[in-house]
Coordinates of C-alpha atoms in Angstrom, one line a residue:
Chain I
X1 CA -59.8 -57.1 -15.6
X2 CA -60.2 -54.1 -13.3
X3 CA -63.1 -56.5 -11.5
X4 CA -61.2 -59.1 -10.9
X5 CA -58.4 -57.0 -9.0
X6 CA -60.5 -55.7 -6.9
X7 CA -62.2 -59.1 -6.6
X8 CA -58.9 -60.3 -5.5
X9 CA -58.2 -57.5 -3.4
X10 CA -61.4 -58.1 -1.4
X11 CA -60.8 -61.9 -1.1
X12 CA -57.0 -61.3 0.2
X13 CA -57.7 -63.1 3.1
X14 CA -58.9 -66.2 2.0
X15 CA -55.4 -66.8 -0.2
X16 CA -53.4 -65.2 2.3
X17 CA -54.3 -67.5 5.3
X18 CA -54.1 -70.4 2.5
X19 CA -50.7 -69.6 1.6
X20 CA -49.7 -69.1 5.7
X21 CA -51.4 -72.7 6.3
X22 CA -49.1 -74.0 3.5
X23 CA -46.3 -72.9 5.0
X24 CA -46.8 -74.3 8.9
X25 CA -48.7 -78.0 7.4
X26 CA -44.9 -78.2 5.6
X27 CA -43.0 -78.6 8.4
X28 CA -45.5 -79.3 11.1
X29 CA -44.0 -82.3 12.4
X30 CA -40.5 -81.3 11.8
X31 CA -37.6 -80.4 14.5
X32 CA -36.1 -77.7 12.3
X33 CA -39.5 -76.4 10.9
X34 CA -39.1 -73.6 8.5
X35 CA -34.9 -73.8 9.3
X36 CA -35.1 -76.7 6.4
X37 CA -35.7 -73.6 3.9
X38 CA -32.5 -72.3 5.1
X39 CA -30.8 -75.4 5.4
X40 CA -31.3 -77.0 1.8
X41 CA -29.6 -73.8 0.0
X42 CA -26.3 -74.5 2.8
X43 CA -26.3 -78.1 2.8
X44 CA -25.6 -78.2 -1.4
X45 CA -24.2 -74.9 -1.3
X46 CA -21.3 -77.1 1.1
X47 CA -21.6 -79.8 -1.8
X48 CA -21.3 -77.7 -4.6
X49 CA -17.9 -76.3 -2.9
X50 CA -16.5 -79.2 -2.3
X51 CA -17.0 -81.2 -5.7
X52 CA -17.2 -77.6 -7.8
X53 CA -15.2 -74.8 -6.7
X54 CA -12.1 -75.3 -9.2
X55 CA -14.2 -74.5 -11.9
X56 CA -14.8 -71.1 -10.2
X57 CA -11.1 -70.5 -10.9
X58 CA -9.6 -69.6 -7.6
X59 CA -11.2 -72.1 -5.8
X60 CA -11.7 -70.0 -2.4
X61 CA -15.1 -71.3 -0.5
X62 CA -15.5 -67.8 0.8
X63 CA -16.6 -66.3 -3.3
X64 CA -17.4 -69.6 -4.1
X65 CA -19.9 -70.4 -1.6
X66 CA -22.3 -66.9 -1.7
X67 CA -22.0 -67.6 -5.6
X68 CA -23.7 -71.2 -5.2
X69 CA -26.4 -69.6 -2.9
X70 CA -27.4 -67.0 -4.8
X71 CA -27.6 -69.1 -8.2
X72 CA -29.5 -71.8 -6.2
X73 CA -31.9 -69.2 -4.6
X74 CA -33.1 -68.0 -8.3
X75 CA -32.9 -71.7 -10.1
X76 CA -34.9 -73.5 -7.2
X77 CA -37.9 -70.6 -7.3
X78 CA -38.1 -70.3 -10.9
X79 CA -37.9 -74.6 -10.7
X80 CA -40.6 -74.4 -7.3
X81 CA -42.8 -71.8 -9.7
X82 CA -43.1 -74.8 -12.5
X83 CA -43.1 -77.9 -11.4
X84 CA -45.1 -76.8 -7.6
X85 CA -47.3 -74.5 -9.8
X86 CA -48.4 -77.0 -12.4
X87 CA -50.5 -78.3 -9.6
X88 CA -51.9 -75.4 -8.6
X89 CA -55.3 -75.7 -10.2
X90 CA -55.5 -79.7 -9.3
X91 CA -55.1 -78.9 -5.2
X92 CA -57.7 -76.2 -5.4
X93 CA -60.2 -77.8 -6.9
X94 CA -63.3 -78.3 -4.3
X95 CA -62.4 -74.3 -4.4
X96 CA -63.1 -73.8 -7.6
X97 CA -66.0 -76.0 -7.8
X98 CA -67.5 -74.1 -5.3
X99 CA -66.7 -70.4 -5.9
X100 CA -66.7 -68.3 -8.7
X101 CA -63.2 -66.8 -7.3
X102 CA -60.7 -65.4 -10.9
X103 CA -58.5 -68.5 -10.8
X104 CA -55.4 -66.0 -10.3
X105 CA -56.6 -66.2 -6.5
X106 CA -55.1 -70.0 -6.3
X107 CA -52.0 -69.0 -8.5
X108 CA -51.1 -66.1 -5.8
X109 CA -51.3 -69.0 -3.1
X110 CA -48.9 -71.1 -5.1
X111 CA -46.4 -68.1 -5.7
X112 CA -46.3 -66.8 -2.3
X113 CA -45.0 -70.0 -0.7
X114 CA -42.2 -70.2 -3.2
X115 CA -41.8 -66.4 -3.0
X116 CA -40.9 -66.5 0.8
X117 CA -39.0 -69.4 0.1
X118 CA -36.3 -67.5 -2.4
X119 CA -36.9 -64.6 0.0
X120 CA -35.6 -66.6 2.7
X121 CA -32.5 -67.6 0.1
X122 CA -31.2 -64.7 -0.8
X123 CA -30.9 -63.2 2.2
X124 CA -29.0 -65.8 3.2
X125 CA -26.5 -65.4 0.1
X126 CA -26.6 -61.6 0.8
X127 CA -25.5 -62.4 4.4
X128 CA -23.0 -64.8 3.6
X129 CA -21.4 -62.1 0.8
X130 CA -21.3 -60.0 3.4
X131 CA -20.0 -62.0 6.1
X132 CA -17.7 -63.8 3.9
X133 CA -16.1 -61.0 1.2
X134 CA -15.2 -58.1 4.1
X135 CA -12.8 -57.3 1.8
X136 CA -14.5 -56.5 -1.4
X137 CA -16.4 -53.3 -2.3
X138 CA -19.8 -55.0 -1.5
X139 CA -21.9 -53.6 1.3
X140 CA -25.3 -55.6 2.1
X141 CA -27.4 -52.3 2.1
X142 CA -26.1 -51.7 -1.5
X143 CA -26.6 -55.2 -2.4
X144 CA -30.3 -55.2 -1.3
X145 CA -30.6 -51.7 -3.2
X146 CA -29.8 -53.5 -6.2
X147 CA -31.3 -56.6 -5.9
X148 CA -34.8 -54.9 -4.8
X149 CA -36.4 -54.5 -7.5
X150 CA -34.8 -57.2 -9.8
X151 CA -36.5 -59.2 -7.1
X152 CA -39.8 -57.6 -7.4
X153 CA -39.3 -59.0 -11.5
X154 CA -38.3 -62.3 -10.7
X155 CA -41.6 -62.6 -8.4
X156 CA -43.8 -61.4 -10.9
X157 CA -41.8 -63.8 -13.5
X158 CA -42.8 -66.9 -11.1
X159 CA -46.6 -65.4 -10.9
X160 CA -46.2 -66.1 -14.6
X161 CA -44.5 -69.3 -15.0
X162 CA -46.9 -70.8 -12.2
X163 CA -50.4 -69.9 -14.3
X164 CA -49.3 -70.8 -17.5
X165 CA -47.9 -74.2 -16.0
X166 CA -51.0 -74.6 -14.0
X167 CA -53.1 -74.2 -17.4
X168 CA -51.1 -76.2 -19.2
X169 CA -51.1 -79.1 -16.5
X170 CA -55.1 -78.8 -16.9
X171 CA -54.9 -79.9 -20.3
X172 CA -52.2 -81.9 -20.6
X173 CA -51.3 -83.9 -17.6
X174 CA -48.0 -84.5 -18.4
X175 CA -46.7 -81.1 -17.6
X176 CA -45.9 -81.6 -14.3
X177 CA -43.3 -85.0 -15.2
X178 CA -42.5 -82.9 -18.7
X179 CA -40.9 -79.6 -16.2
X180 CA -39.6 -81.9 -13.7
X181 CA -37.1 -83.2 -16.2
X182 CA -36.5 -80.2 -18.4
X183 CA -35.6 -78.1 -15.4
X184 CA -33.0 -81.4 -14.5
X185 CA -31.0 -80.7 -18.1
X186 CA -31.6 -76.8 -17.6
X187 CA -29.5 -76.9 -14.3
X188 CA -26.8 -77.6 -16.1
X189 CA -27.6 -75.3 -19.2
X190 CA -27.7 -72.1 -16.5
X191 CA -24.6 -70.7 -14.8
X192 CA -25.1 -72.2 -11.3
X193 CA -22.1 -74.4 -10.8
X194 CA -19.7 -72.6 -13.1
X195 CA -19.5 -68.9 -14.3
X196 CA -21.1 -67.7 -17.3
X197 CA -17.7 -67.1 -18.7
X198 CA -17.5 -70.5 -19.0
X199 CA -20.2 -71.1 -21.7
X200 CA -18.7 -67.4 -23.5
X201 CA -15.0 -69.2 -23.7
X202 CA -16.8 -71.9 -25.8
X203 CA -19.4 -69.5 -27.6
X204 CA -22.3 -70.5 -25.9
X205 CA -22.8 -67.5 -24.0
X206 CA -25.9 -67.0 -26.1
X207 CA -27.4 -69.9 -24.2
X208 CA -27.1 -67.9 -20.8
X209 CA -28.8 -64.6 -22.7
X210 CA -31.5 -66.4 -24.1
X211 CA -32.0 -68.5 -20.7
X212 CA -34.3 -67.2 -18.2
X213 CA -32.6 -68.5 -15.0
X214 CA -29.6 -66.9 -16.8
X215 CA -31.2 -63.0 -17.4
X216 CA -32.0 -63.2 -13.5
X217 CA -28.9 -64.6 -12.4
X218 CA -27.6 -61.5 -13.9
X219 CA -29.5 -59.0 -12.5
X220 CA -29.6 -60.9 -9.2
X221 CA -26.5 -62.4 -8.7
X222 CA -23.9 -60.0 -9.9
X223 CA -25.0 -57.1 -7.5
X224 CA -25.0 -59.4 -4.1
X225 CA -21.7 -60.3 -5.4
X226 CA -20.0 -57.2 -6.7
X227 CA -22.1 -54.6 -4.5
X228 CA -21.9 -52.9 -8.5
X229 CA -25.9 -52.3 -10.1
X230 CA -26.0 -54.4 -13.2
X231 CA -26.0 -52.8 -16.7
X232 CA -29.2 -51.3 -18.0
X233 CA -29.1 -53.9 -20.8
X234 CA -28.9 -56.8 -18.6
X235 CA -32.3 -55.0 -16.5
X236 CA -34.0 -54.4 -19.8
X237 CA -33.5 -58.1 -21.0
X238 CA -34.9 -58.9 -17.1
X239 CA -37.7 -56.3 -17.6
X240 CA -38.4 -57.0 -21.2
X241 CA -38.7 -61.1 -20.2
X242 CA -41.0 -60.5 -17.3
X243 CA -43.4 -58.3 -19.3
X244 CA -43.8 -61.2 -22.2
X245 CA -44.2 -63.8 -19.8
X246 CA -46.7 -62.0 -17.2
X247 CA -48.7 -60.8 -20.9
X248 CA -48.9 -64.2 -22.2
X249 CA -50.0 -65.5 -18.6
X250 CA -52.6 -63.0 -18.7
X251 CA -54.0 -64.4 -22.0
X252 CA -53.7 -68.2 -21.5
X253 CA -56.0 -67.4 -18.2
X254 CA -58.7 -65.4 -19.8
X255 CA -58.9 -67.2 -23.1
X256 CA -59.0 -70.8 -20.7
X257 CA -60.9 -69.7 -17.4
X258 CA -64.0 -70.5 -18.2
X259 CA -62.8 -74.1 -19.5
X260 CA -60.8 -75.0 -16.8
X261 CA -63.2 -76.5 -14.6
X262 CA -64.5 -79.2 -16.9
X263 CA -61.1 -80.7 -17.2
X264 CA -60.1 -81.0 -13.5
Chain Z
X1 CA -80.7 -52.9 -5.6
X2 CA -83.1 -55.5 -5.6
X3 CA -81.8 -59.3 -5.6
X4 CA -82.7 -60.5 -9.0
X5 CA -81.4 -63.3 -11.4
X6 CA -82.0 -63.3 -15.1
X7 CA -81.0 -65.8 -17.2
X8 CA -81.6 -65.6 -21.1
X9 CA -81.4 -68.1 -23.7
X10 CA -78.8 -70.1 -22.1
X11 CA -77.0 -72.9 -23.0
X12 CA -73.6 -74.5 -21.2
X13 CA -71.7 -76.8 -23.5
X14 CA -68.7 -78.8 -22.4
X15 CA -66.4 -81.8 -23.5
X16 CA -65.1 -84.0 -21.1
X17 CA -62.4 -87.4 -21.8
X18 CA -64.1 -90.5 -20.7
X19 CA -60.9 -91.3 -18.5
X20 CA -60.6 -87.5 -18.1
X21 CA -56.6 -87.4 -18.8
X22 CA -54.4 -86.7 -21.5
X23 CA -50.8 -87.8 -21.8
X24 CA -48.4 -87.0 -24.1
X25 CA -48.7 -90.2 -25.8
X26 CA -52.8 -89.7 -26.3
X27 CA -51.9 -86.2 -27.5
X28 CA -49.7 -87.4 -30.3
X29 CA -51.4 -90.1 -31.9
X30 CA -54.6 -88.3 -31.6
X31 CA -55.6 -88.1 -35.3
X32 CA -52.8 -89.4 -36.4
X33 CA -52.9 -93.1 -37.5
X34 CA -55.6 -94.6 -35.6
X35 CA -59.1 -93.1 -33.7
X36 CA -58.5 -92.6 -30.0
X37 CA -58.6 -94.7 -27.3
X38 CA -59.8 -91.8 -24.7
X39 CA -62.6 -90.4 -27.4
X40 CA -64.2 -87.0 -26.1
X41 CA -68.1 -86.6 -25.2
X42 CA -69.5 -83.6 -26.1
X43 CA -72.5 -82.7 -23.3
X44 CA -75.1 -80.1 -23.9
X45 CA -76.0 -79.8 -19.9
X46 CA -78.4 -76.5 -20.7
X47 CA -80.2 -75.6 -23.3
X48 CA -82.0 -72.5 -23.9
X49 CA -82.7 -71.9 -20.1
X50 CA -84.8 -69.0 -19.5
X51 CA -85.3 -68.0 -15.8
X52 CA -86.3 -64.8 -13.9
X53 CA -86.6 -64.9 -10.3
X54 CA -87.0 -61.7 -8.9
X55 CA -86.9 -60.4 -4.9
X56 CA -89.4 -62.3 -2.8
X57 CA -89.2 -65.1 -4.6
X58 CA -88.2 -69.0 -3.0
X59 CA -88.0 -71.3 -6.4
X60 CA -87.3 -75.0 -6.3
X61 CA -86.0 -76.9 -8.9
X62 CA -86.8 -80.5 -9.7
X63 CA -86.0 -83.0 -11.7
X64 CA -84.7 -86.5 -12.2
X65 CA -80.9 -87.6 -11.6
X66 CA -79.1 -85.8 -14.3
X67 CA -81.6 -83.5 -15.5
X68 CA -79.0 -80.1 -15.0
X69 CA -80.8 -79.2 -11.6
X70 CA -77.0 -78.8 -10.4
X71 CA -75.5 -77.3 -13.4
X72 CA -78.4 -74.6 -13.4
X73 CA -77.6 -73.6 -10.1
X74 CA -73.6 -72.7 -10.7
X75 CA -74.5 -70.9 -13.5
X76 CA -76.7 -68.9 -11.6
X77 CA -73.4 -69.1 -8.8
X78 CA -71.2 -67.9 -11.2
X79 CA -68.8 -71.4 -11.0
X80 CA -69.8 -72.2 -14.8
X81 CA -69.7 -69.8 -17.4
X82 CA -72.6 -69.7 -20.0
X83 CA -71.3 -71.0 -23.4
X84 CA -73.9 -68.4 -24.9
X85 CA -76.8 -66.8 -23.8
X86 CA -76.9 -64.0 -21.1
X87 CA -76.9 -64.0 -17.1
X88 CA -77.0 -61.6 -14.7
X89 CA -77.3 -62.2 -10.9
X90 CA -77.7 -59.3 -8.4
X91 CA -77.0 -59.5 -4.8
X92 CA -74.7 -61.1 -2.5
X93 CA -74.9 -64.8 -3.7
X94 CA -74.4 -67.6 -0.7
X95 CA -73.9 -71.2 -2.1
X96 CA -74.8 -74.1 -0.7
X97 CA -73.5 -77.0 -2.4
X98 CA -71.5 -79.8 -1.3
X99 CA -70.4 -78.4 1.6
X100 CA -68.6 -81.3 2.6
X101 CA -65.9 -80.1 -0.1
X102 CA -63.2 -77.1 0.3
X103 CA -61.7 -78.3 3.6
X104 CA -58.2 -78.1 4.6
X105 CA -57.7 -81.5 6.1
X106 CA -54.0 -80.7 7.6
X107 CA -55.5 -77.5 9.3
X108 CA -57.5 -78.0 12.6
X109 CA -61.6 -76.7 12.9
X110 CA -60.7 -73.3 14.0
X111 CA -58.2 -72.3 11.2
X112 CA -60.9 -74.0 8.5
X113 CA -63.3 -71.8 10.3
X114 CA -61.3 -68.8 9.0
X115 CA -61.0 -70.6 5.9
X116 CA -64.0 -71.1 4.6
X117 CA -65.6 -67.8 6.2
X118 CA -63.0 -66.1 4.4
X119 CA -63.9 -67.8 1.2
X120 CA -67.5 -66.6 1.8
X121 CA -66.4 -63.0 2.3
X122 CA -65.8 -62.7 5.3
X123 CA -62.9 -60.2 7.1
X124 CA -60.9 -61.5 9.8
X125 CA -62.9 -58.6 11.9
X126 CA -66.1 -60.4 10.9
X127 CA -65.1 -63.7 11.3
X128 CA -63.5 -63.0 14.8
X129 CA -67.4 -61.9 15.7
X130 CA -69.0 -64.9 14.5
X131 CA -66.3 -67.9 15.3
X132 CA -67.7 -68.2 18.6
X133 CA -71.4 -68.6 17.5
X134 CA -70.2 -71.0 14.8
X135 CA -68.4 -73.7 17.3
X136 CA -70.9 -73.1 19.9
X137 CA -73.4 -74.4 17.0
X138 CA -71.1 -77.4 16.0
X139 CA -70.8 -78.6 19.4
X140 CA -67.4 -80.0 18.5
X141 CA -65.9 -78.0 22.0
X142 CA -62.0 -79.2 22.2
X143 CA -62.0 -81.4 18.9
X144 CA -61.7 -77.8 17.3
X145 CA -58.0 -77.5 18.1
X146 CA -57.4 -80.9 16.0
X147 CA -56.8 -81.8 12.4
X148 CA -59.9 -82.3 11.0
X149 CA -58.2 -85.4 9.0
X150 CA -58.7 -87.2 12.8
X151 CA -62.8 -86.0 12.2
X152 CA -65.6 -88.4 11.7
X153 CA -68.0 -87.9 8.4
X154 CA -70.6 -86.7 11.1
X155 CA -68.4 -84.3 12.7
X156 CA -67.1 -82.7 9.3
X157 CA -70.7 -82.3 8.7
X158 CA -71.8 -80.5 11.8
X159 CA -68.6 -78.2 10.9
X160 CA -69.2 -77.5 7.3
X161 CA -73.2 -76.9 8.2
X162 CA -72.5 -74.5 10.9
X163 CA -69.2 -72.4 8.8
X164 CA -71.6 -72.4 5.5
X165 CA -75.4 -71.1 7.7
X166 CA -73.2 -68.6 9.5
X167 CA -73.7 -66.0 6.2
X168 CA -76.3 -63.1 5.7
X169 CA -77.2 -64.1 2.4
X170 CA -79.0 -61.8 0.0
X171 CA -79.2 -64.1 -3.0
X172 CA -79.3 -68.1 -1.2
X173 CA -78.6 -71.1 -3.2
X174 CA -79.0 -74.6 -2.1
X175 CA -78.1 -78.0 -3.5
X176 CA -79.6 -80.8 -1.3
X177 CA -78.4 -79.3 1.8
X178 CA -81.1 -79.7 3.6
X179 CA -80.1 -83.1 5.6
X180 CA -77.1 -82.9 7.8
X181 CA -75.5 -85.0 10.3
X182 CA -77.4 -86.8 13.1
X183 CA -80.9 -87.1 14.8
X184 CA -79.6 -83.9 17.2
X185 CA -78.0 -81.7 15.0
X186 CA -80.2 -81.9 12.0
X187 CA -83.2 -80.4 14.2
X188 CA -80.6 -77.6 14.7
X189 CA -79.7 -77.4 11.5
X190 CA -83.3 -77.4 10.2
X191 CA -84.1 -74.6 11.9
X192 CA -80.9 -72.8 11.1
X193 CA -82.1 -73.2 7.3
X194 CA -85.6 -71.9 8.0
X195 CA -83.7 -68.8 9.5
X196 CA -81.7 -68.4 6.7
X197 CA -84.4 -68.7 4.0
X198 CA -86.5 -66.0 6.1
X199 CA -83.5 -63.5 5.9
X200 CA -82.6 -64.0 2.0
X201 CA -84.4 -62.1 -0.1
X202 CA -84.3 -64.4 -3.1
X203 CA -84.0 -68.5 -2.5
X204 CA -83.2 -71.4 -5.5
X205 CA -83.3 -75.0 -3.4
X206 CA -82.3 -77.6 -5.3
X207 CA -84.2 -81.3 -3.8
X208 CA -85.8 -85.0 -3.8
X209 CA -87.8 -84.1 -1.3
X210 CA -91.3 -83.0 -2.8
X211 CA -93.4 -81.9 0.3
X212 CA -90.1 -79.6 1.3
X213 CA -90.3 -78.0 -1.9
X214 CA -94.1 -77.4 -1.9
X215 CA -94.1 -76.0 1.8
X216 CA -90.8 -73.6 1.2
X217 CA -91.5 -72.5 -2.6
X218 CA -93.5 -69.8 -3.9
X219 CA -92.5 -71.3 -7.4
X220 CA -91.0 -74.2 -9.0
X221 CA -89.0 -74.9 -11.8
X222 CA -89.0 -79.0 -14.0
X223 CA -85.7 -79.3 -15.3
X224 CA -85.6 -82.2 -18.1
X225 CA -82.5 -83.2 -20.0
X226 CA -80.8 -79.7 -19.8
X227 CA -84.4 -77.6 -20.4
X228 CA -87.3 -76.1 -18.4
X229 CA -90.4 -78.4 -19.0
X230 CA -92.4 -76.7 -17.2
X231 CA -92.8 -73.8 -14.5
X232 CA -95.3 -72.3 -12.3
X233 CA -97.0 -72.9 -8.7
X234 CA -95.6 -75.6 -6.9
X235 CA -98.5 -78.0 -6.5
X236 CA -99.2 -77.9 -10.1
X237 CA -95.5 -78.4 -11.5
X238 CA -95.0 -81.3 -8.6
X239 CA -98.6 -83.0 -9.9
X240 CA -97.3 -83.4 -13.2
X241 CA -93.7 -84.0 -12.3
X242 CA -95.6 -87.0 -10.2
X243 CA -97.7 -88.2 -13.1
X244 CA -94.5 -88.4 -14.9
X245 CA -92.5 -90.5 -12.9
X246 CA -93.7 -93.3 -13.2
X247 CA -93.1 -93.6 -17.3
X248 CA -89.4 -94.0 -17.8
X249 CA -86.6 -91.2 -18.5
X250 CA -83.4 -91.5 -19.8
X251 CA -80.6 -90.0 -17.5
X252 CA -78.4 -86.9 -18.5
X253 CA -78.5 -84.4 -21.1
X254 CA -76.1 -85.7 -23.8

């Protein structure tokens, strides 16, 4: 294990300048470039306002609309980590037919392109709660205080939910399809579009507890919006989660590394 | 430490799908009510390979189509994994396989410069030494700055010959490498592989080409359906690989 740290560490550069080439070939030929990453979260952001807001309760665009970005910033990367990451193995492989790189070194290429992407998100949702809610108790400095190391989890979370979706896409090709449509019913099984109060009033609320979007959205979310840190139990459920899935991650890629190659 | 490689009792096992994919409906009715139409092949590709080359030492490996020439050399690269058996390689390995593979199509000749060197080791500080050398010996000039999806097959070649050769290897193996691009640049690149065999201190060269292997070998290796048939000096292994030839052998190592 402690090998193939450092053997990452010493090949940084190699999925560094990957991840950097990722990001300029996907908008290369665009006018806006990487103002698309900021314009997808506004655009349904706008959408969600118009056509959602009521169910928000007061209706206001100003709480409504840092509320949308912020649930969007967190569905879309843990979404991006799945259904981009089940391919993560299948684009790199002349790589890994050629080097003996730990496969983690092509999962870090994956999650730092949707990493900068949520990064890019949320500051946007903290700007706009700032901008937007002068009047509240939320400062941004306190805001990123909060959200700073939740953040830090919710990276390491995607790290996990990209290798064990890339391994399982190895294996079984239908992953990729499999996560597309899951994460289509989950969107509306998360509080993104409506409050989490909403699925408490009809007893669901267990299905935001049990839901990892939901544990993030918590830890995330709340503190951009309220400026308040969230409770300890909502970090340990975010801390707990992150620790099971980056363990289990760890396993599936040991136990199917060596395999791997003669099933791409 | 001396560059050594020691391989012990080895043997690589894989199973691969004839159509090489699964869906979910070929996941559920596998062994359910009727035999699969994707069936697995097992393949044995190794099989109790033995091998010590030690420091000094240039072995070739030959061997018909099939034979585990390839798979015997990433093994020794570390891109297969034994299924049992030991290995141990010391020394900074360099391989030389397909190099046509591994390229960034979107990203123009420079930035696949970085690419690959970086892939091979190399530090940006390194690589910032050595880019210069490396498109001064591709000869590609301005067509550096474009995609290399707008290259020719000749002009990835020149590029992937002169990113791979541009390595201090300690440990230097090569799959077929030998030829590359045209008339001009293969005279370049011939003696760009002479220089690089001279500065490794331990060589495996995989080829078809039996009077290479006799002139650059101090030793040879007859790989036949995943096992060593025979090994020793190169003029007596090649006599008898000759003799055999010409009485048919299957393909593969199943």
């Amino acid at each position: 294990m402690r090998g193939q740290l450092a053997t990452v560490w010493n090949y940084r550069h190699f999925w560094l300048s990957l991840a950097g080439m990722d990001l300029r070939v996907r908008y290369r030929r665009s006018i806006l470039g990487i103002g698309w990453s900021l314009l997808n979260p506004i655009v349904m952001t706008v959408v969600f306002c118009i056509a959602f807001a009521s169910w928000l309760g007061n209706g206001d665009w100003r709480s409504a609309a840092p509320f949308y970005l912020c649930g969007l910033a967190v569905w879309e990367f843990i979404k991006h980590s799945a259904v981009q990451g089940s391919l993560t193995f299948a684009r790199n492989e002349s790589y890994i037919r050629q080097s003996p790189l730990p496969l983690v070194v092509y999962t870090l290429r994956t999650v730092l392109g949707t990493s900068l992407h949520c990064a890019i998100s949320l500051v946007v949702a903290i700007a706009a709660a700032a901008i937007l809610n002068r009047d509240s108790h939320a400062t941004p400095f306190l805001a990123m205080g909060a959200v700073l190391p939740a953040a830090i989890l919710l990276a390491l979370f995607g790290w996990a939910v990209t290798t064990l979706f890339a391994a399982a896409n190895v294996f079984f090709h239908d992953t990729q399809h499999l996560a597309e449509v899951g994460f289509g019913i989950g969107f509306f099984l998360t509080p993104i579009i409506y409050p989490k109060e909403r699925l408490i009033e009809r007893g669901l609320g267990f299905v935001s507890d049990f839901n990892p979007a939901g544990i993030f959205l918590d830890v995330i979310r709340d503190p951009i919006l309220t400026g308040q840190v969230p409770s300890m139990v909502s970090f340990e459920r975010s801390f707990g989660l992150t620790i099971v899935a980056v363990a289990l991650a760890l396993v599936v890629l040991s136990r199917c590394e060596r395999r791997v190659i003669f099933h791409l | 430490m001396p560059a050594e490689i020691d391989l012990q009792d080895v043997h690589l096992k894989f199973r691969v799908r004839q159509a090489n994919r699964l869906s979910l409906k070929e996941y559920l009715v596998r062994g359910l009510f009727r035999s699969s139409a994707n069936p697995v092949m097992d393949v044995h590709a190794l099989r109790g390979v033995t091998l010590h080359v030690t420091e000094g030492e240039r072995l070739g490996i030959i061997g018909h189509n099939g034979a585990g020439k390839s798979t015997l050399l990433k093994v020794i690269a570390g891109v297969y994994a034994p299924t049992s058996g030991h290995r141990r390689v010391t020394g900074r390995v360099c391989s030389l396989f397909d190099i046509m593979i591994g390229f960034e199509m979107e990203a123009s000749g420079w930035d696949n410069i970085r690419f690959r060197g970086y892939l091979q080791g190399e530090t940006p500080r390194t690589i910032r030494e050595k880019i210069d050398d490396i498109a001064a010996f591709s000869e590609l000039g301005r067509f550096l700055d474009m995609p290399l999806k707008y290259y020719s097959s000749g002009m990835l070649v020149r590029l992937a010959f002169s990113i791979a050769s541009a390595t201090e290897p300690e440990v230097l193996l090569i799959d077929e490498a030998l030829g590359a691009g045209d008339k001009n640049f293969r005279a370049k690149a011939r003696e760009r592989m002479a220089g690089l065999m001279q500065s490794a201190r331990l060589m495996v060269l995989i080829s078809h080409d039996l009077k290479a292997i006799s002139e650059l070998c101090t030793s040879v290796v007859w790989m036949q359906q995943g096992q060593i048939r025979m090994c020793g000096a190169p003029a007596a292994v090649i006599e008898e690989y000759g003799e055999a030839m010409t009485a048919r052998s299957p393909v593969g190592a199943v």
